Amino acid sequence: MSSPSRSEAPPAGPVRRFDFPSVHADVLDNGLRIRSVQVGRLPIVTAMLVLDAGEGLLDDSRAGTAVLTGDCLEGGTAKRTGVELAEALETIGAGLSVGTGWDSTTVSLSCMADRLDDAMGLLAEIILQPAFPDDEVERIRVQRLASIHQREMDPVGIATTASRRLTYREGVPYGRPLGGRVESVDPFSPATAAGFVVAQYRPKGSGLVVVGDVSAGQVRSLVETHFGEWTGGTEPRPEIDDEPRTRERGIVVVHRAEAVQSEIRIGHVGQA
């Protein structure tokens, strides 16, 4: 039997057919948009709450507030400490994750289908009744400051920060580090986090995506039960200047004394 030739790439196979499952759209009276997809292959459900609470909403003086607030959500609620919350999630076999970007904060939760009611209750508790205990907020704040200091010494961080600053115009959020700077993160407090939640964690403008072994009717019923009393909307998003800082090509060298490696960035304003 002859060995396959490696002088040329093998031909591509036929394109496999993919039929995306139907998406059921709904909306609660409070403005919370719902998208659900019933996929019954496994008895698992994932729920993802997308909040209009990204870093792009904030000016430089508050940079990092959205990220820090999201990081503090797992620190406890009005009903449970952070440890008790973690134990409650573990008891029902649910996994929770929180992520904040430029345009949104996303809180995701996965569990077995028969524990979805309990999981939705915990998700609502985290969003509607966050506690922001002093010790937990301070821990997150100190960690963020440490990561900022590390970024300012690391060639990767230096290059990324410089390239953002040189790409976007002054005052455009995308031109700064996502997690903020020392001067904006240093004053972060429980009151800061609570104020951001009051302003941005609102049903009108947010969306809930639920995928798994659950019907659209079940999703609607559970969301009404746990999020039906949630009220409010967010302010209109500020206009962001999408013009580049310059249209001239150029080369910028950022000196980092005693660096043992070099970083290169080539970029321009575009769709992320």
Coordinates of N, CA, C and O in Angstrom, one line a residue, residues 123-246:
L123 N -30.0 32.9 39.6 CA -29.5 34.0 38.6 C -30.2 35.3 38.9 O -29.6 36.3 38.9
A124 N -31.5 35.2 39.2 CA -32.3 36.4 39.5 C -31.8 37.1 40.8 O -31.7 38.3 40.9
E125 N -31.4 36.2 41.7 CA -30.9 36.7 43.0 C -29.6 37.5 42.8 O -29.4 38.6 43.4
I126 N -28.8 36.9 42.0 CA -27.5 37.6 41.7 C -27.6 38.9 41.1 O -26.9 39.9 41.4
I127 N -28.6 39.0 40.1 CA -28.8 40.2 39.3 C -29.6 41.3 40.1 O -29.3 42.5 40.1
L128 N -30.6 40.8 40.8 CA -31.5 41.8 41.4 C -31.2 42.1 42.9 O -31.6 43.1 43.4
Q129 N -30.4 41.3 43.5 CA -30.1 41.5 44.9 C -28.6 41.4 45.2 O -28.2 40.7 46.2
P130 N -27.7 41.9 44.4 CA -26.3 41.8 44.8 C -25.9 42.6 46.0 O -26.5 43.7 46.3
A131 N -25.0 42.0 46.8 CA -24.7 42.7 48.1 C -23.5 43.5 48.1 O -23.4 44.5 48.8
F132 N -22.5 43.1 47.3 CA -21.2 43.8 47.3 C -20.6 44.1 48.7 O -20.4 45.2 49.1
P133 N -20.3 43.0 49.4 CA -19.7 43.1 50.7 C -18.3 43.8 50.6 O -17.6 43.6 49.6
D134 N -18.0 44.6 51.6 CA -16.8 45.4 51.6 C -15.5 44.6 51.3 O -14.7 44.9 50.5
D135 N -15.4 43.4 52.0 CA -14.1 42.6 51.9 C -14.0 42.0 50.5 O -12.9 42.0 50.0
E136 N -15.1 41.6 49.9 CA -15.0 41.0 48.6 C -14.7 42.1 47.5 O -13.9 41.9 46.6
V137 N -15.4 43.3 47.7 CA -15.1 44.3 46.7 C -13.6 44.8 46.8 O -13.0 45.0 45.8
E138 N -13.1 44.9 48.0 CA -11.7 45.3 48.2 C -10.8 44.3 47.6 O -9.8 44.6 47.0
R139 N -11.1 43.0 47.8 CA -10.2 41.9 47.2 C -10.2 42.1 45.7 O -9.1 42.0 45.1
I140 N -11.3 42.3 45.1 CA -11.4 42.4 43.6 C -10.7 43.7 43.2 O -9.9 43.7 42.2
R141 N -10.8 44.7 43.9 CA -10.2 46.0 43.5 C -8.7 45.9 43.6 O -7.9 46.3 42.7
V142 N -8.2 45.3 44.7 CA -6.7 45.1 44.8 C -6.2 44.2 43.7 O -5.1 44.5 43.2
Q143 N -6.9 43.1 43.4 CA -6.4 42.2 42.3 C -6.4 43.0 41.0 O -5.4 42.8 40.2
R144 N -7.4 43.8 40.7 CA -7.4 44.6 39.5 C -6.2 45.5 39.4 O -5.6 45.7 38.4
L145 N -5.9 46.2 40.5 CA -4.8 47.2 40.5 C -3.5 46.4 40.3 O -2.6 46.9 39.6
A146 N -3.4 45.2 40.9 CA -2.2 44.4 40.7 C -2.0 44.0 39.2 O -0.9 44.1 38.6
S147 N -3.1 43.7 38.6 CA -3.1 43.3 37.2 C -2.7 44.5 36.3 O -2.0 44.3 35.3
I148 N -3.2 45.7 36.7 CA -2.9 46.9 35.9 C -1.4 47.1 36.0 O -0.7 47.4 35.0
H149 N -0.8 47.1 37.2 CA 0.6 47.3 37.4 C 1.4 46.3 36.6 O 2.5 46.6 36.0
Q150 N 1.0 45.0 36.6 CA 1.7 44.0 35.8 C 1.6 44.3 34.3 O 2.6 44.1 33.6
R151 N 0.4 44.7 33.9 CA 0.2 45.1 32.4 C 1.2 46.2 32.0 O 1.7 46.2 30.9
E152 N 1.4 47.1 32.9 CA 2.3 48.3 32.6 C 3.8 47.9 32.5 O 4.6 48.7 32.1
M153 N 4.1 46.7 33.0 CA 5.5 46.3 33.0 C 5.7 45.2 31.9 O 6.9 44.9 31.5
D154 N 4.6 44.6 31.4 CA 4.7 43.5 30.5 C 4.7 44.0 29.1 O 3.9 44.8 28.7
P155 N 5.7 43.5 28.2 CA 5.7 44.0 26.8 C 4.4 43.8 26.1 O 4.1 44.6 25.2
V156 N 3.7 42.7 26.3 CA 2.5 42.4 25.7 C 1.4 43.5 26.0 O 0.8 44.1 25.2
G157 N 1.3 43.8 27.3 CA 0.4 44.8 27.8 C 0.8 46.2 27.3 O -0.1 47.0 26.9
I158 N 2.1 46.5 27.3 CA 2.5 47.8 26.9 C 2.2 48.0 25.4 O 1.6 49.1 25.0
A159 N 2.4 47.0 24.6 CA 2.2 47.1 23.2 C 0.7 47.2 22.9 O 0.3 48.1 22.1
T160 N -0.1 46.5 23.6 CA -1.6 46.5 23.4 C -2.2 47.8 23.8 O -3.0 48.4 23.1
T161 N -1.7 48.3 24.9 CA -2.2 49.6 25.4 C -1.8 50.7 24.4 O -2.6 51.6 24.1
A162 N -0.6 50.7 24.0 CA -0.1 51.8 23.1 C -0.8 51.7 21.7 O -1.2 52.7 21.2
S163 N -1.1 50.5 21.2 CA -1.7 50.4 19.9 C -3.2 50.9 20.0 O -3.7 51.5 19.1
R164 N -3.9 50.6 21.1 CA -5.2 51.1 21.3 C -5.2 52.6 21.3 O -6.1 53.3 20.7
R165 N -4.3 53.2 22.1 CA -4.3 54.6 22.3 C -4.0 55.3 20.9 O -4.5 56.4 20.6
L166 N -3.1 54.7 20.1 CA -2.7 55.3 18.9 C -3.7 55.1 17.7 O -3.7 55.8 16.7
T167 N -4.6 54.2 17.9 CA -5.6 53.9 16.9 C -6.9 54.8 17.0 O -7.4 55.3 16.0
Y168 N -7.4 55.0 18.3 CA -8.6 55.7 18.5 C -8.4 57.1 18.9 O -7.3 57.5 19.5
R169 N -9.3 58.0 18.7 CA -9.2 59.4 19.0 C -9.3 59.6 20.6 O -9.8 58.7 21.3
E170 N -8.9 60.7 21.0 CA -8.9 61.0 22.4 C -10.4 60.9 23.0 O -11.3 61.5 22.3
G171 N -10.6 60.3 24.1 CA -11.9 60.2 24.7 C -12.7 59.0 24.2 O -13.8 58.7 24.8
V172 N -12.3 58.3 23.2 CA -13.1 57.1 22.7 C -12.7 55.9 23.7 O -11.5 55.6 23.9
P173 N -13.7 55.3 24.2 CA -13.5 54.2 25.2 C -12.6 53.1 24.7 O -11.7 52.6 25.5
Y174 N -12.7 52.7 23.4 CA -11.9 51.6 22.9 C -10.4 51.9 22.9 O -9.6 51.0 22.7
G175 N -10.0 53.2 23.1 CA -8.6 53.5 23.1 C -7.9 53.3 24.4 O -6.7 53.6 24.5
R176 N -8.6 52.8 25.4 CA -8.0 52.6 26.7 C -8.1 51.1 27.0 O -8.8 50.3 26.4
P177 N -7.4 50.6 28.1 CA -7.5 49.2 28.5 C -8.9 48.9 29.0 O -9.5 49.7 29.6
L178 N -9.3 47.7 28.7 CA -10.7 47.3 29.0 C -11.0 47.4 30.5 O -12.0 47.9 31.0
G179 N -10.0 47.0 31.3 CA -10.2 47.0 32.8 C -9.9 48.3 33.5 O -10.0 48.3 34.7
G180 N -9.7 49.3 32.8 CA -9.4 50.6 33.4 C -8.0 50.9 33.7 O -7.1 50.1 33.5
R181 N -7.7 52.0 34.3 CA -6.4 52.4 34.8 C -6.4 52.6 36.3 O -7.4 52.6 36.9
V182 N -5.2 52.8 36.8 CA -5.0 52.9 38.3 C -5.9 54.0 38.8 O -6.6 53.9 39.8
E183 N -5.9 55.2 38.2 CA -6.6 56.4 38.7 C -8.1 56.2 38.7 O -8.9 56.8 39.5
S184 N -8.7 55.4 37.8 CA -10.1 55.1 37.7 C -10.5 53.9 38.6 O -11.7 53.9 39.1
V185 N -9.7 53.0 38.7 CA -10.0 51.8 39.5 C -9.8 52.0 41.0 O -10.5 51.5 41.8
D186 N -8.8 52.8 41.4 CA -8.4 53.0 42.8 C -9.6 53.4 43.7 O -9.8 52.9 44.8
P187 N -10.5 54.3 43.2 CA -11.6 54.7 44.1 C -12.8 53.8 44.1 O -13.9 54.1 44.7
F188 N -12.8 52.7 43.3 CA -13.9 51.8 43.2 C -14.3 51.3 44.6 O -13.5 50.9 45.4
S189 N -15.6 51.2 44.9 CA -16.1 50.8 46.2 C -17.5 50.1 46.0 O -18.0 50.0 44.9
P190 N -18.0 49.5 47.1 CA -19.3 48.9 47.0 C -20.4 49.9 46.5 O -21.3 49.5 45.8
A191 N -20.3 51.1 46.9 CA -21.3 52.1 46.5 C -21.2 52.3 44.9 O -22.2 52.5 44.3
T192 N -19.9 52.3 44.4 CA -19.7 52.4 43.0 C -20.4 51.3 42.2 O -21.1 51.5 41.2
A193 N -20.2 50.1 42.7 CA -20.8 48.9 42.1 C -22.3 49.0 42.2 O -23.0 48.7 41.2
A194 N -22.8 49.3 43.3 CA -24.3 49.4 43.5 C -24.9 50.4 42.6 O -26.0 50.2 42.0
G195 N -24.2 51.6 42.4 CA -24.7 52.6 41.6 C -24.8 52.2 40.1 O -25.7 52.5 39.4
F196 N -23.7 51.4 39.7 CA -23.7 51.0 38.3 C -24.8 50.0 38.1 O -25.5 50.0 37.0
V197 N -25.1 49.1 39.0 CA -26.2 48.2 38.9 C -27.5 48.9 38.8 O -28.4 48.5 37.9
V198 N -27.8 49.9 39.6 CA -29.0 50.6 39.5 C -29.2 51.3 38.2 O -30.3 51.3 37.6
A199 N -28.1 51.8 37.6 CA -28.2 52.5 36.3 C -28.3 51.6 35.1 O -29.0 51.9 34.2
Q200 N -27.6 50.4 35.2 CA -27.4 49.6 33.9 C -28.0 48.2 34.0 O -28.3 47.6 32.9
Y201 N -28.2 47.6 35.1 CA -28.8 46.3 35.2 C -30.3 46.4 35.2 O -31.0 46.4 36.2
R202 N -30.9 46.6 34.0 CA -32.3 46.9 33.8 C -32.9 46.0 32.7 O -32.2 45.6 31.8
P203 N -34.1 45.5 32.9 CA -34.7 44.6 31.9 C -34.8 45.2 30.5 O -34.6 44.5 29.5
K204 N -35.3 46.4 30.4 CA -35.5 47.0 29.1 C -34.1 47.4 28.5 O -33.4 48.2 29.0
G205 N -33.7 46.7 27.5 CA -32.4 46.8 26.9 C -31.5 45.6 27.1 O -30.4 45.5 26.6
S206 N -32.1 44.7 27.9 CA -31.3 43.4 28.2 C -32.0 42.2 27.5 O -33.2 42.4 27.0
G207 N -31.3 41.1 27.4 CA -31.9 40.0 26.8 C -31.5 38.7 27.5 O -30.4 38.6 28.1
L208 N -32.3 37.7 27.5 CA -32.1 36.4 28.1 C -32.2 35.3 27.0 O -33.2 35.2 26.3
V209 N -31.1 34.6 26.8 CA -31.0 33.5 25.9 C -31.0 32.2 26.6 O -30.2 32.0 27.5
V210 N -31.9 31.3 26.3 CA -32.0 30.0 27.0 C -32.0 28.9 25.9 O -32.9 28.9 25.0
V211 N -31.1 27.9 26.0 CA -30.9 26.9 25.1 C -30.8 25.6 25.8 O -30.0 25.4 26.8
G212 N -31.6 24.6 25.4 CA -31.5 23.2 25.9 C -32.8 22.5 26.0 O -33.7 22.8 25.2
D213 N -32.8 21.5 26.9 CA -34.0 20.7 27.0 C -35.1 21.3 27.8 O -35.5 20.9 28.9
V214 N -35.7 22.4 27.1 CA -36.8 23.1 27.8 C -37.6 23.8 26.7 O -37.1 24.3 25.7
S215 N -38.9 23.8 26.9 CA -39.8 24.4 25.8 C -39.9 25.9 26.0 O -39.6 26.4 27.1
A216 N -40.4 26.5 25.0 CA -40.5 28.0 25.0 C -41.5 28.4 26.1 O -41.4 29.4 26.8
G217 N -42.6 27.6 26.3 CA -43.6 27.9 27.3 C -43.0 27.8 28.7 O -43.3 28.6 29.6
Q218 N -42.2 26.8 28.9 CA -41.5 26.6 30.2 C -40.6 27.8 30.5 O -40.5 28.3 31.6
V219 N -39.9 28.2 29.5 CA -39.0 29.3 29.6 C -39.7 30.6 30.0 O -39.4 31.3 30.9
R220 N -40.8 30.9 29.3 CA -41.6 32.1 29.6 C -42.1 32.0 31.0 O -42.0 33.0 31.7
S221 N -42.6 30.9 31.5 CA -43.2 30.8 32.8 C -42.1 31.0 33.9 O -42.3 31.8 34.8
L222 N -40.9 30.4 33.7 CA -39.8 30.6 34.6 C -39.3 32.0 34.7 O -39.0 32.6 35.8
V223 N -39.2 32.6 33.5 CA -38.7 34.0 33.5 C -39.7 35.0 34.1 O -39.3 35.9 34.8
E224 N -40.9 34.8 33.9 CA -41.9 35.6 34.5 C -41.9 35.5 36.0 O -42.0 36.4 36.8
T225 N -41.7 34.2 36.5 CA -41.7 34.0 37.9 C -40.5 34.7 38.6 O -40.7 35.3 39.6
H226 N -39.3 34.6 38.0 CA -38.1 35.1 38.6 C -37.7 36.5 38.2 O -37.0 37.2 39.0
F227 N -38.1 36.9 37.1 CA -37.7 38.3 36.6 C -38.9 39.2 36.3 O -38.7 40.3 35.9
G228 N -40.1 38.7 36.5 CA -41.3 39.5 36.2 C -41.4 40.8 37.0 O -42.0 41.8 36.5
E229 N -40.9 40.9 38.2 CA -41.0 42.1 39.0 C -39.8 43.1 38.7 O -39.8 44.2 39.3
W230 N -38.9 42.7 37.9 CA -37.7 43.5 37.6 C -38.2 44.7 36.7 O -39.0 44.5 35.7
T231 N -37.8 45.9 37.0 CA -38.3 47.0 36.2 C -37.2 48.0 35.8 O -36.1 47.9 36.4
G232 N -37.5 48.9 34.9 CA -36.6 49.9 34.5 C -35.9 49.7 33.2 O -36.0 48.7 32.6
G233 N -35.3 50.8 32.7 CA -34.6 50.8 31.5 C -33.3 51.6 31.6 O -33.1 52.3 32.6
T234 N -32.5 51.5 30.6 CA -31.2 52.2 30.6 C -31.3 53.5 29.8 O -32.1 53.6 28.9
E235 N -30.4 54.4 30.0 CA -30.3 55.6 29.2 C -29.8 55.3 27.8 O -29.1 54.3 27.6
P236 N -30.1 56.1 26.8 CA -29.6 55.9 25.4 C -28.1 55.8 25.4 O -27.4 56.5 26.2
R237 N -27.6 54.9 24.6 CA -26.1 54.8 24.5 C -25.5 56.1 23.9 O -26.0 56.7 23.0
P238 N -24.3 56.5 24.5 CA -23.7 57.6 23.9 C -23.1 57.3 22.5 O -22.7 56.2 22.2
E239 N -23.0 58.3 21.7 CA -22.4 58.2 20.4 C -20.9 58.0 20.5 O -20.3 58.8 21.3
I240 N -20.4 57.1 19.8 CA -18.9 56.9 19.9 C -18.3 57.3 18.5 O -18.7 56.8 17.5
D241 N -17.3 58.1 18.6 CA -16.6 58.6 17.4 C -15.8 57.4 16.8 O -14.8 56.9 17.5
D242 N -16.1 57.0 15.6 CA -15.4 55.8 15.0 C -14.4 56.3 14.0 O -13.8 55.4 13.3
E243 N -14.0 57.6 14.0 CA -13.0 58.0 13.2 C -11.6 57.7 13.8 O -11.4 57.8 15.0
P244 N -10.6 57.2 13.0 CA -9.3 56.9 13.6 C -8.6 58.2 14.0 O -8.9 59.3 13.6
R245 N -7.6 58.0 14.9 CA -6.9 59.1 15.4 C -6.1 59.8 14.2 O -6.0 61.0 14.2
T246 N -5.7 59.0 13.3 CA -5.0 59.6 12.1 C -5.2 58.6 10.9 O -5.4 57.4 11.1

